[in-house]
Coordinates of N, CA and C in Angstrom, one line a residue:
M287 N 73.2 85.2 137.8 CA 73.5 86.2 136.8 C 74.9 86.8 137.1
L288 N 75.2 87.0 138.3 CA 76.5 87.5 138.7 C 77.6 86.6 138.2
A289 N 77.4 85.3 138.4 CA 78.5 84.4 137.9 C 78.6 84.4 136.4
W290 N 77.5 84.5 135.7 CA 77.6 84.5 134.3 C 78.3 85.8 133.8
S291 N 77.9 86.9 134.4 CA 78.5 88.2 134.1 C 80.0 88.2 134.3
V292 N 80.4 87.7 135.5 CA 81.8 87.6 135.8 C 82.5 86.7 134.7
Q293 N 81.9 85.6 134.4 CA 82.5 84.7 133.5 C 82.6 85.3 132.1
Q294 N 81.7 86.2 131.7 CA 81.8 86.8 130.4 C 82.7 88.0 130.3
H295 N 82.8 88.7 131.4 CA 83.5 90.1 131.3 C 84.7 90.3 132.2
E296 N 84.9 89.5 133.2 CA 85.9 89.7 134.2 C 87.0 88.7 134.0
P297 N 88.3 89.1 134.0 CA 89.4 88.1 134.0 C 89.3 87.3 135.2
V298 N 89.2 86.0 135.1 CA 89.0 85.1 136.2 C 90.2 85.2 137.2
A299 N 91.3 85.5 136.7 CA 92.5 85.6 137.7 C 92.3 86.8 138.7
T300 N 91.5 87.7 138.4 CA 91.3 88.8 139.3 C 90.4 88.5 140.5
L301 N 89.8 87.4 140.5 CA 88.9 87.0 141.6 C 89.6 86.1 142.6
H302 N 89.2 86.3 143.9 CA 89.7 85.4 144.9 C 89.2 84.0 144.6
H303 N 90.0 83.0 144.7 CA 89.6 81.6 144.3 C 88.4 81.1 145.0
G304 N 88.1 81.5 146.2 CA 86.9 81.1 146.9 C 85.7 81.7 146.3
V305 N 85.7 83.0 145.9 CA 84.6 83.6 145.3 C 84.4 83.0 143.9
R306 N 85.5 82.9 143.1 CA 85.4 82.3 141.8 C 84.8 80.9 141.8
D307 N 85.2 80.1 142.8 CA 84.7 78.7 142.9 C 83.2 78.7 143.3
H308 N 82.9 79.6 144.2 CA 81.5 79.6 144.6 C 80.6 80.1 143.5
L309 N 81.0 81.1 142.7 CA 80.2 81.6 141.6 C 80.1 80.5 140.5
G310 N 81.2 79.9 140.2 CA 81.2 78.8 139.2 C 80.3 77.7 139.6
A311 N 80.3 77.3 140.9 CA 79.5 76.1 141.3 C 78.0 76.5 141.3
S312 N 77.7 77.8 141.7 CA 76.3 78.2 141.7 C 75.7 78.2 140.2
L313 N 76.5 78.7 139.3 CA 76.1 78.7 137.9 C 75.9 77.3 137.4
A314 N 76.9 76.4 137.7 CA 76.8 75.0 137.2 C 75.6 74.3 137.8
A315 N 75.3 74.6 139.1 CA 74.2 73.9 139.7 C 72.9 74.4 139.1
N316 N 72.8 75.7 138.8 CA 71.6 76.2 138.2 C 71.4 75.7 136.8
R317 N 72.5 75.6 136.0 CA 72.4 75.0 134.7 C 72.0 73.5 134.7
H318 N 72.5 72.8 135.7 CA 72.0 71.4 135.9 C 70.5 71.3 136.2
R319 N 70.1 72.2 137.1 CA 68.6 72.2 137.4 C 67.8 72.5 136.2
L320 N 68.3 73.5 135.4 CA 67.5 73.9 134.2 C 67.5 72.8 133.2
S321 N 68.6 72.0 133.1 CA 68.6 70.9 132.1 C 67.5 69.9 132.5
L322 N 67.4 69.6 133.8 CA 66.3 68.7 134.2 C 64.9 69.3 134.0
L323 N 64.8 70.6 134.3 CA 63.4 71.2 134.1 C 63.1 71.2 132.6
R324 N 64.0 71.5 131.7 CA 63.7 71.5 130.3 C 63.3 70.1 129.8
A325 N 64.0 69.1 130.3 CA 63.6 67.7 129.9 C 62.2 67.3 130.4
E326 N 62.0 67.8 131.7 CA 60.7 67.5 132.3 C 59.6 68.2 131.6
A327 N 59.8 69.5 131.2 CA 58.8 70.2 130.5 C 58.4 69.5 129.2
L328 N 59.4 69.0 128.5 CA 59.1 68.2 127.3 C 58.3 67.0 127.6
R329 N 58.7 66.3 128.6 CA 58.0 65.1 129.1 C 56.5 65.3 129.4
V330 N 56.3 66.4 130.1 CA 54.9 66.8 130.5 C 54.1 67.2 129.3
A331 N 54.7 68.0 128.4 CA 54.0 68.4 127.2 C 53.6 67.2 126.3
A332 N 54.5 66.2 126.3 CA 54.2 65.0 125.5 C 53.1 64.2 126.1
A333 N 53.1 64.1 127.4 CA 52.0 63.4 128.1 C 50.7 64.1 128.0
F334 N 50.7 65.4 128.1 CA 49.4 66.2 127.8 C 48.9 65.9 126.4
G335 N 49.8 66.0 125.4 CA 49.5 65.7 124.1 C 48.9 64.3 123.9
A336 N 49.5 63.3 124.5 CA 49.0 62.0 124.4 C 47.6 61.8 125.0
A337 N 47.3 62.6 126.0 CA 46.0 62.6 126.7 C 45.0 63.5 126.0
G338 N 45.4 64.1 124.9 CA 44.4 65.0 124.2 C 44.3 66.4 124.9
V339 N 45.2 66.8 125.7 CA 45.2 68.0 126.4 C 46.0 69.0 125.7
A340 N 45.4 70.0 125.1 CA 46.2 71.1 124.4 C 46.7 72.0 125.5
C341 N 48.1 72.2 125.5 CA 48.7 73.0 126.5 C 49.7 74.0 125.9
V342 N 50.1 74.9 126.7 CA 51.2 75.8 126.3 C 52.1 76.0 127.5
A343 N 53.4 76.0 127.3 CA 54.3 76.3 128.4 C 54.3 77.8 128.5
T344 N 54.4 78.3 129.8 CA 54.4 79.7 130.0 C 55.5 80.1 131.0
K345 N 55.7 81.4 131.1 CA 56.6 82.1 132.0 C 58.1 81.6 132.0
G346 N 58.6 81.2 133.1 CA 60.1 81.0 133.2 C 60.7 80.0 132.2
I347 N 60.0 78.8 132.0 CA 60.6 77.8 131.2 C 60.7 78.3 129.7
V348 N 59.8 79.3 129.3 CA 59.9 79.9 128.0 C 60.9 81.0 128.0
F349 N 60.8 81.9 129.0 CA 61.7 83.0 129.1 C 63.2 82.7 129.2
E350 N 63.5 81.6 129.9 CA 64.9 81.3 130.2 C 65.6 81.0 128.8
S351 N 64.9 80.5 127.8 CA 65.5 80.2 126.6 C 65.3 81.3 125.5
T352 N 64.5 82.3 125.9 CA 64.3 83.4 124.9 C 65.0 84.7 125.5
L353 N 64.4 85.3 126.6 CA 64.9 86.5 127.2 C 66.3 86.3 127.7
Y354 N 66.6 85.1 128.3 CA 67.8 84.8 128.9 C 68.8 84.0 128.0
Q355 N 68.3 83.8 126.8 CA 69.1 83.1 125.7 C 69.7 81.8 126.1
G356 N 69.1 81.0 127.0 CA 69.5 79.7 127.4 C 70.9 79.8 128.1
S357 N 71.2 80.9 128.7 CA 72.5 81.1 129.4 C 72.6 80.3 130.7
G358 N 71.5 79.8 131.2 CA 71.6 79.1 132.5 C 71.5 80.0 133.7
T359 N 71.1 81.3 133.5 CA 71.1 82.2 134.6 C 69.7 82.4 135.2
R360 N 68.7 82.0 134.5 CA 67.3 82.2 135.0 C 67.1 81.2 136.1
V361 N 66.7 81.6 137.3 CA 66.4 80.6 138.4 C 64.9 80.3 138.3
L362 N 64.5 79.0 138.2 CA 63.1 78.6 138.1 C 62.7 77.9 139.4
K363 N 61.6 78.2 139.9 CA 61.0 77.5 141.1 C 60.1 76.3 140.6
D364 N 59.6 76.5 139.4 CA 58.6 75.4 138.9 C 58.6 75.5 137.4
I365 N 57.8 74.6 136.8 CA 57.5 74.7 135.4 C 56.0 75.0 135.3
D366 N 55.7 76.0 134.4 CA 54.3 76.5 134.3 C 53.8 76.1 132.9
F367 N 52.5 75.6 133.0 CA 51.7 75.3 131.8 C 50.4 75.9 131.9
M368 N 49.7 76.0 130.8 CA 48.3 76.5 130.8 C 47.5 75.5 130.0
V369 N 46.3 75.1 130.5 CA 45.4 74.2 129.8 C 44.0 74.9 129.9
A370 N 43.1 74.4 129.0 CA 41.7 74.9 129.1 C 41.0 74.4 130.3
P371 N 40.1 75.1 130.9 CA 39.4 74.7 132.1 C 38.7 73.3 131.9
A372 N 38.3 73.0 130.7 CA 37.6 71.7 130.4 C 38.6 70.5 130.5
D373 N 39.9 70.8 130.4 CA 41.0 69.8 130.4 C 41.6 69.6 131.8
R374 N 41.1 70.2 132.8 CA 41.7 70.1 134.2 C 41.8 68.6 134.6
D375 N 40.7 67.9 134.5 CA 40.8 66.5 135.0 C 41.7 65.6 134.2
A376 N 41.7 65.8 132.9 CA 42.6 65.0 132.0 C 44.1 65.4 132.3
A377 N 44.3 66.7 132.6 CA 45.7 67.1 132.9 C 46.1 66.5 134.2
S378 N 45.2 66.5 135.2 CA 45.6 65.9 136.5 C 45.9 64.4 136.4
Q379 N 45.1 63.8 135.6 CA 45.3 62.3 135.4 C 46.7 62.1 134.7
A380 N 47.0 62.9 133.7 CA 48.3 62.7 133.0 C 49.4 63.0 134.0
L381 N 49.3 63.9 134.8 CA 50.4 64.2 135.8 C 50.5 63.1 136.8
A382 N 49.4 62.5 137.2 CA 49.5 61.4 138.2 C 50.2 60.2 137.5
E383 N 49.9 60.0 136.2 CA 50.6 58.9 135.5 C 52.1 59.1 135.3
L384 N 52.5 60.4 135.4 CA 53.9 60.7 135.3 C 54.6 60.7 136.7
G385 N 53.9 60.4 137.7 CA 54.4 60.3 139.0 C 54.3 61.6 139.9
Y386 N 53.5 62.5 139.4 CA 53.3 63.7 140.2 C 52.2 63.5 141.3
E387 N 52.4 64.2 142.4 CA 51.4 64.2 143.5 C 51.0 65.6 143.8
I388 N 49.9 65.8 144.4 CA 49.5 67.1 144.9 C 50.1 67.2 146.3
G389 N 50.9 68.3 146.5 CA 51.6 68.4 147.8 C 52.8 69.4 147.7
N390 N 53.6 69.3 148.7 CA 54.8 70.1 148.8 C 56.0 69.2 149.1
Y391 N 57.2 69.6 148.7 CA 58.4 68.9 149.0 C 58.9 69.4 150.4
D392 N 59.2 68.5 151.3 CA 59.8 68.8 152.6 C 61.2 68.4 152.6
W393 N 62.1 69.3 152.5 CA 63.5 69.0 152.4 C 64.1 68.3 153.6
K394 N 63.5 68.5 154.8 CA 64.0 67.9 156.0 C 63.8 66.4 155.9
Q395 N 62.6 66.0 155.4 CA 62.2 64.6 155.3 C 62.6 64.0 154.0
D396 N 63.0 64.9 153.0 CA 63.3 64.5 151.6 C 62.1 63.7 151.1
A397 N 60.9 64.3 151.3 CA 59.7 63.6 150.9 C 58.6 64.6 150.5
I398 N 57.6 64.1 149.8 CA 56.5 64.9 149.5 C 55.4 64.8 150.6
V399 N 54.9 65.9 151.0 CA 53.9 65.9 152.1 C 52.6 66.6 151.5
P400 N 51.5 66.2 152.1 CA 50.2 66.8 151.6 C 50.2 68.4 151.8
L401 N 49.4 69.0 150.9 CA 49.2 70.5 151.1 C 48.5 70.7 152.4
E402 N 48.8 71.9 153.0 CA 48.1 72.3 154.2 C 46.6 72.4 153.8
R403 N 45.7 72.1 154.7 CA 44.3 72.1 154.3 C 43.9 73.5 153.8
R404 N 44.4 74.6 154.5 CA 44.0 75.9 154.1 C 44.4 76.2 152.6
L405 N 45.6 75.8 152.2 CA 46.0 76.0 150.8 C 45.2 75.1 149.9
Y406 N 44.9 73.9 150.3 CA 44.1 73.0 149.4 C 42.7 73.6 149.2
M407 N 42.1 74.2 150.3 CA 40.8 74.8 150.1 C 40.9 76.0 149.2
E408 N 41.9 76.8 149.3 CA 42.1 77.9 148.4 C 42.0 77.5 146.9
Y409 N 42.7 76.4 146.6 CA 42.7 75.9 145.3 C 41.3 75.4 144.9
R410 N 40.5 74.9 145.8 CA 39.1 74.5 145.5 C 38.2 75.7 145.3
M411 N 38.5 76.8 146.1 CA 37.6 77.9 146.0 C 37.9 78.8 144.8
Y412 N 39.2 78.8 144.4 CA 39.6 79.7 143.3 C 40.2 78.8 142.2
P413 N 39.4 78.2 141.4 CA 39.9 77.2 140.4 C 40.5 77.7 139.2
D414 N 41.4 78.6 139.3 CA 42.1 79.1 138.1 C 43.5 78.4 137.9
H415 N 43.8 77.5 138.9 CA 45.0 76.7 138.9 C 44.7 75.3 139.4
L416 N 45.3 74.3 138.9 CA 45.3 73.0 139.6 C 46.1 73.1 140.9
P417 N 45.8 72.3 141.9 CA 46.6 72.4 143.1 C 48.1 72.1 142.7
R418 N 49.0 72.5 143.6 CA 50.4 72.4 143.3 C 50.7 70.9 143.2
H419 N 51.4 70.6 142.1 CA 51.9 69.2 141.8 C 53.4 69.2 142.0
V420 N 53.9 68.1 142.5 CA 55.3 67.9 142.7 C 55.7 66.5 142.5
R421 N 56.9 66.3 142.0 CA 57.4 65.0 141.8 C 58.8 64.9 142.4
R422 N 59.1 63.9 143.1 CA 60.4 63.7 143.7 C 61.4 63.1 142.7
L423 N 62.6 63.6 142.8 CA 63.7 63.1 141.9 C 64.8 62.3 142.7
D424 N 65.5 61.5 142.0 CA 66.6 60.8 142.7 C 67.9 61.5 142.4
D425 N 67.9 62.7 141.8 CA 69.1 63.5 141.5 C 69.7 64.0 142.8
P426 N 71.1 63.9 142.9 CA 71.7 64.4 144.1 C 71.6 65.9 144.4
L427 N 71.4 66.7 143.4 CA 71.2 68.1 143.6 C 69.8 68.6 143.5
V428 N 69.0 68.1 142.6 CA 67.6 68.5 142.4 C 66.7 67.4 142.9
R429 N 66.1 67.6 144.1 CA 65.4 66.6 144.7 C 63.9 66.5 144.3
H430 N 63.4 67.6 143.7 CA 62.0 67.6 143.4 C 61.8 68.6 142.2
I431 N 60.6 68.5 141.6 CA 60.2 69.4 140.6 C 58.7 69.8 140.9
Y432 N 58.5 71.1 140.9 CA 57.1 71.6 141.1 C 56.5 71.9 139.7
L433 N 55.2 71.6 139.5 CA 54.6 71.9 138.3 C 53.3 72.7 138.6
D434 N 53.1 73.9 137.9 CA 52.0 74.7 138.1 C 51.2 74.7 136.8
V435 N 49.9 74.3 136.9 CA 49.0 74.3 135.7 C 47.9 75.3 135.9
A436 N 47.9 76.3 135.1 CA 46.8 77.4 135.2 C 45.8 77.1 134.1
N437 N 44.6 77.6 134.2 CA 43.6 77.5 133.2 C 42.9 78.8 133.0
S438 N 43.6 79.9 133.3 CA 43.1 81.3 133.0 C 44.2 82.2 132.9
L439 N 44.0 83.2 132.0 CA 45.1 84.2 131.9 C 44.9 85.3 132.9
T440 N 43.9 85.3 133.7 CA 43.7 86.3 134.8 C 43.6 85.5 136.1
W441 N 42.6 85.7 136.9 CA 42.5 85.0 138.1 C 41.0 84.8 138.4
H442 N 40.6 83.9 139.3 CA 39.3 83.6 139.6 C 38.6 84.8 140.1
G443 N 37.5 85.2 139.6 CA 36.7 86.3 140.1 C 37.2 87.7 139.5
A444 N 38.2 87.6 138.6 CA 38.7 88.9 138.0 C 37.5 89.7 137.4
P445 N 37.6 91.0 137.4 CA 36.5 91.8 136.8 C 36.5 91.7 135.2
Y446 N 37.5 91.1 134.7 CA 37.5 90.9 133.2 C 38.2 89.5 133.0
Q447 N 37.9 89.0 131.8 CA 38.6 87.7 131.4 C 39.2 87.9 130.0
I448 N 40.2 87.2 129.8 CA 40.9 87.2 128.5 C 40.6 85.8 127.9
P449 N 39.9 85.8 126.7 CA 39.5 84.5 126.1 C 40.8 83.6 125.9
L450 N 40.8 82.5 126.5 CA 41.9 81.5 126.3 C 42.0 81.0 124.9
E451 N 40.8 80.9 124.3 CA 40.8 80.4 122.9 C 41.5 81.3 121.9
A452 N 41.4 82.6 122.1 CA 42.1 83.6 121.3 C 43.6 83.5 121.5
A453 N 44.0 83.3 122.7 CA 45.5 83.2 123.0 C 46.0 81.9 122.4
R454 N 45.3 80.8 122.5 CA 45.7 79.5 122.0 C 45.7 79.5 120.5
A455 N 44.9 80.3 119.8 CA 44.8 80.3 118.4 C 46.1 80.8 117.7
G456 N 46.8 81.6 118.4 CA 48.1 82.1 117.9 C 49.3 81.4 118.5
R457 N 49.1 80.1 118.9 CA 50.1 79.4 119.5 C 51.4 79.2 118.6
L458 N 52.5 79.3 119.3 CA 53.8 79.2 118.6 C 54.6 78.0 119.2
T459 N 55.7 77.7 118.7 CA 56.6 76.7 119.4 C 57.9 77.4 119.7
Q460 N 58.5 76.9 120.8 CA 59.8 77.4 121.3 C 60.8 76.3 121.3
A461 N 62.0 76.5 120.7 CA 63.1 75.5 120.8 C 63.5 75.4 122.3
V462 N 64.0 74.2 122.6 CA 64.4 73.9 124.0 C 65.9 73.7 124.0
P463 N 66.7 74.5 124.6 CA 68.1 74.3 124.6 C 68.5 73.0 125.1
G464 N 69.5 72.4 124.5 CA 70.0 71.0 124.9 C 69.2 69.9 124.3
H465 N 68.1 70.2 123.6 CA 67.3 69.2 123.0 C 67.0 69.5 121.5
P466 N 68.0 69.2 120.7 CA 67.9 69.5 119.3 C 66.6 69.0 118.6
G467 N 65.9 69.9 118.0 CA 64.6 69.5 117.3 C 63.4 69.5 118.2
A468 N 63.6 69.5 119.5 CA 62.5 69.5 120.4 C 61.9 70.9 120.6
V469 N 60.6 71.0 120.7 CA 60.0 72.3 120.9 C 58.8 72.2 122.0
L470 N 58.6 73.3 122.6 CA 57.4 73.4 123.5 C 56.4 74.3 122.9
P471 N 55.1 74.0 123.0 CA 54.1 75.0 122.6 C 54.0 76.2 123.5
T472 N 53.9 77.4 123.0 CA 53.9 78.6 123.8 C 52.9 79.6 123.2
F473 N 52.5 80.5 123.9 CA 51.8 81.7 123.4 C 52.7 82.6 122.6
G474 N 52.1 83.4 121.8 CA 52.9 84.4 121.1 C 53.2 85.5 122.1
P475 N 54.1 86.4 121.8 CA 54.5 87.5 122.8 C 53.4 88.3 123.2
D476 N 52.3 88.5 122.4 CA 51.2 89.4 122.9 C 50.5 88.8 124.0
Y477 N 50.5 87.5 124.2 CA 49.9 86.8 125.4 C 50.9 86.3 126.4
Q478 N 52.1 86.0 126.0 CA 53.1 85.4 126.9 C 53.4 86.3 128.0
F479 N 53.3 87.6 127.8 CA 53.7 88.5 128.9 C 52.6 89.0 129.8
L480 N 51.4 88.4 129.6 CA 50.3 88.8 130.4 C 50.5 88.3 131.8

């Protein structure tokens, strides 16, 4: 965000060239990462649709093109989707067919490693999310993509639940920067910010 702000409001000549170059490279790298995440979000949504899994994109992947106006300043750690609890198995299968694995990316090994048993058991005990899915990329800058799939608007064991059906009934679509005509399914603002 600092790089974008400087780019928009500060005469570039006033910056030390090392600072200017670092900020520019950071913004360019984040924009590159976002372009890959946007394309991947569309790919996952299409695979879910083909598998009969109704989904919505949530959180960062939606906010970066709305609240952040597609400026490339929003840093995303993963792509978030929500599916109905009954679609968990079909969603997992669709992700496996796209090359996703349950696990974590280990940057030292440049490889996907299994989840720690403790974390895997937490996912089993509190089934409001699928276990963390990750796919390795051959991109020189972005080596992996994490995907988070939730199936509740609250959390397992919450003292109240928000009906997912009501949230999905008001589903909207969101344009995806860099992909003319492509849209992601999203919640309306009344549910998107929960």
